[in-house]
Amino acid sequence: MSTPASTSEPRYPAGASPAAIRAALLPEDVPRFDQDYRRALDVAREALSLTDLVETLESWRRIAWSTQADPAAHRRMVQAAEHAQHSGEPPAGSRSWNSLKTELGL
C-alpha cells in the first residue's frame, strides 16, 4: 500500500531547504549546486537512502551561510582556492602544515 503524497512542503530549519540554499548562493555557484543536488537525488533514488542528499544539502547550506555572511570575502576565498588548485601554488600568505605546527609548538 502506498502513502499519498503530502501537499505541503516539509519543515526545514531556517535557510536549510534546497530552494533557500540555492537562493543564498552567488550566481556562479548555482550551477554547481544544481549539479550536486541532482546527483544526490539520483543516489537517494537508487540507494533508497537519504544520507548523501542530507550531507550534500548540509555542505551547501554552510556555503550559503558563508556567502551571505560576506559575499565578497566568500568570492575571494573561492577564487584563491581555484587559483591554488590550477597553479599548484599555495595561496598568498599561507604557510605549510609543518610551519604551523612548529609555530604552535606541536
mmCIF file of C-alpha atoms in Angstrom:
data_model
loop_
_atom_site.group_PDB
_atom_site.id
_atom_site.type_symbol
_atom_site.label_atom_id
_atom_site.label_comp_id
_atom_site.label_asym_id
_atom_site.label_seq_id
_atom_site.Cartn_x
_atom_site.Cartn_y
_atom_site.Cartn_z
ATOM 1 C CA MET A 1 0.000 0.000 0.000
ATOM 2 C CA SER A 2 1.394 3.398 -0.878
ATOM 3 C CA THR A 3 1.030 6.591 1.080
ATOM 4 C CA PRO A 4 -0.440 9.607 -0.705
ATOM 5 C CA ALA A 5 1.994 12.413 -1.347
ATOM 6 C CA SER A 6 1.808 15.345 1.031
ATOM 7 C CA THR A 7 0.633 18.593 -0.461
ATOM 8 C CA SER A 8 2.742 20.754 1.866
ATOM 9 C CA GLU A 9 6.484 21.303 1.972
ATOM 10 C CA PRO A 10 8.408 19.516 4.715
ATOM 11 C CA ARG A 11 9.535 21.786 7.546
ATOM 12 C CA TYR A 12 13.211 22.652 7.311
ATOM 13 C CA PRO A 13 15.285 24.679 9.751
ATOM 14 C CA ALA A 14 15.563 28.299 8.576
ATOM 15 C CA GLY A 15 17.652 28.511 5.411
ATOM 16 C CA ALA A 16 18.019 24.730 5.042
ATOM 17 C CA SER A 17 15.533 23.974 2.277
ATOM 18 C CA PRO A 18 17.038 23.309 -1.154
ATOM 19 C CA ALA A 19 15.303 26.439 -2.507
ATOM 20 C CA ALA A 20 16.591 28.630 0.342
ATOM 21 C CA ILE A 21 20.117 27.307 -0.050
ATOM 22 C CA ARG A 22 20.074 27.908 -3.798
ATOM 23 C CA ALA A 23 18.696 31.439 -3.370
ATOM 24 C CA ALA A 24 21.504 32.344 -0.946
ATOM 25 C CA LEU A 25 24.344 31.324 -3.276
ATOM 26 C CA LEU A 26 26.390 33.520 -5.586
ATOM 27 C CA PRO A 27 25.205 33.214 -9.195
ATOM 28 C CA GLU A 28 28.413 31.430 -10.178
ATOM 29 C CA ASP A 29 27.825 28.732 -7.522
ATOM 30 C CA VAL A 30 24.250 27.909 -8.578
ATOM 31 C CA PRO A 31 25.150 25.566 -11.487
ATOM 32 C CA ARG A 32 27.455 23.531 -9.234
ATOM 33 C CA PHE A 33 24.733 23.357 -6.543
ATOM 34 C CA ASP A 34 22.205 22.198 -9.147
ATOM 35 C CA GLN A 35 24.593 19.504 -10.374
ATOM 36 C CA ASP A 36 25.416 18.278 -6.842
ATOM 37 C CA TYR A 37 21.750 18.342 -5.818
ATOM 38 C CA ARG A 38 20.646 16.342 -8.885
ATOM 39 C CA ARG A 39 23.432 13.807 -8.295
ATOM 40 C CA ALA A 40 22.427 13.440 -4.638
ATOM 41 C CA LEU A 41 18.782 12.952 -5.645
ATOM 42 C CA ASP A 42 19.838 10.242 -8.103
ATOM 43 C CA VAL A 43 21.895 8.498 -5.412
ATOM 44 C CA ALA A 44 18.974 8.709 -2.971
ATOM 45 C CA ARG A 45 16.620 7.207 -5.538
ATOM 46 C CA GLU A 46 18.979 4.345 -6.415
ATOM 47 C CA ALA A 47 20.253 3.583 -2.895
ATOM 48 C CA LEU A 48 16.935 4.199 -1.127
ATOM 49 C CA SER A 49 18.878 6.288 1.357
ATOM 50 C CA LEU A 50 18.774 9.997 2.088
ATOM 51 C CA THR A 51 22.268 10.109 3.610
ATOM 52 C CA ASP A 52 24.069 11.548 0.583
ATOM 53 C CA LEU A 53 21.249 14.026 -0.055
ATOM 54 C CA VAL A 54 21.285 15.291 3.543
ATOM 55 C CA GLU A 55 25.106 15.571 3.525
ATOM 56 C CA THR A 56 25.059 17.424 0.195
ATOM 57 C CA LEU A 57 22.441 19.897 1.387
ATOM 58 C CA GLU A 58 24.301 20.473 4.676
ATOM 59 C CA SER A 59 27.543 21.155 2.820
ATOM 60 C CA TRP A 60 25.824 23.641 0.520
ATOM 61 C CA ARG A 61 23.966 25.193 3.481
ATOM 62 C CA ARG A 62 27.355 26.051 5.014
ATOM 63 C CA ILE A 63 28.496 27.538 1.695
ATOM 64 C CA ALA A 64 25.276 29.585 1.521
ATOM 65 C CA TRP A 65 25.811 30.781 5.098
ATOM 66 C CA SER A 66 29.399 31.829 4.283
ATOM 67 C CA THR A 67 28.178 33.571 1.149
ATOM 68 C CA GLN A 68 25.509 35.525 2.991
ATOM 69 C CA ALA A 69 27.849 36.444 5.864
ATOM 70 C CA ASP A 70 30.266 38.220 3.488
ATOM 71 C CA PRO A 71 29.708 37.679 -0.250
ATOM 72 C CA ALA A 72 32.894 39.500 -1.294
ATOM 73 C CA ALA A 73 35.077 37.548 1.135
ATOM 74 C CA HIS A 74 33.475 34.283 0.034
ATOM 75 C CA ARG A 75 34.126 35.109 -3.621
ATOM 76 C CA ARG A 76 37.791 35.964 -2.826
ATOM 77 C CA MET A 77 38.211 32.682 -0.926
ATOM 78 C CA VAL A 78 36.784 30.673 -3.827
ATOM 79 C CA GLN A 79 38.983 32.500 -6.329
ATOM 80 C CA ALA A 80 42.100 31.938 -4.193
ATOM 81 C CA ALA A 81 41.285 28.236 -3.845
ATOM 82 C CA GLU A 82 40.699 27.877 -7.597
ATOM 83 C CA HIS A 83 43.961 29.678 -8.354
ATOM 84 C CA ALA A 84 45.876 27.417 -5.952
ATOM 85 C CA GLN A 85 44.238 24.334 -7.408
ATOM 86 C CA HIS A 86 45.037 25.279 -11.011
ATOM 87 C CA SER A 87 48.515 26.706 -10.446
ATOM 88 C CA GLY A 88 49.715 24.313 -7.762
ATOM 89 C CA GLU A 89 50.905 27.331 -5.772
ATOM 90 C CA PRO A 90 49.690 27.882 -2.204
ATOM 91 C CA PRO A 91 47.524 30.953 -1.620
ATOM 92 C CA ALA A 92 49.392 34.165 -0.761
ATOM 93 C CA GLY A 93 50.027 34.471 2.950
ATOM 94 C CA SER A 94 49.537 30.779 3.637
ATOM 95 C CA ARG A 95 52.034 28.511 5.359
ATOM 96 C CA SER A 96 52.723 24.822 5.410
ATOM 97 C CA TRP A 97 51.216 22.454 7.956
ATOM 98 C CA ASN A 98 54.713 21.786 9.361
ATOM 99 C CA SER A 99 55.345 25.508 9.746
ATOM 100 C CA LEU A 100 52.045 25.972 11.564
ATOM 101 C CA LYS A 101 52.742 23.027 13.883
ATOM 102 C CA THR A 102 56.145 24.499 14.736
ATOM 103 C CA GLU A 103 54.600 27.897 15.399
ATOM 104 C CA LEU A 104 52.039 26.283 17.717
ATOM 105 C CA GLY A 105 54.698 24.225 19.470
ATOM 106 C CA LEU A 106 53.309 20.893 18.343
#
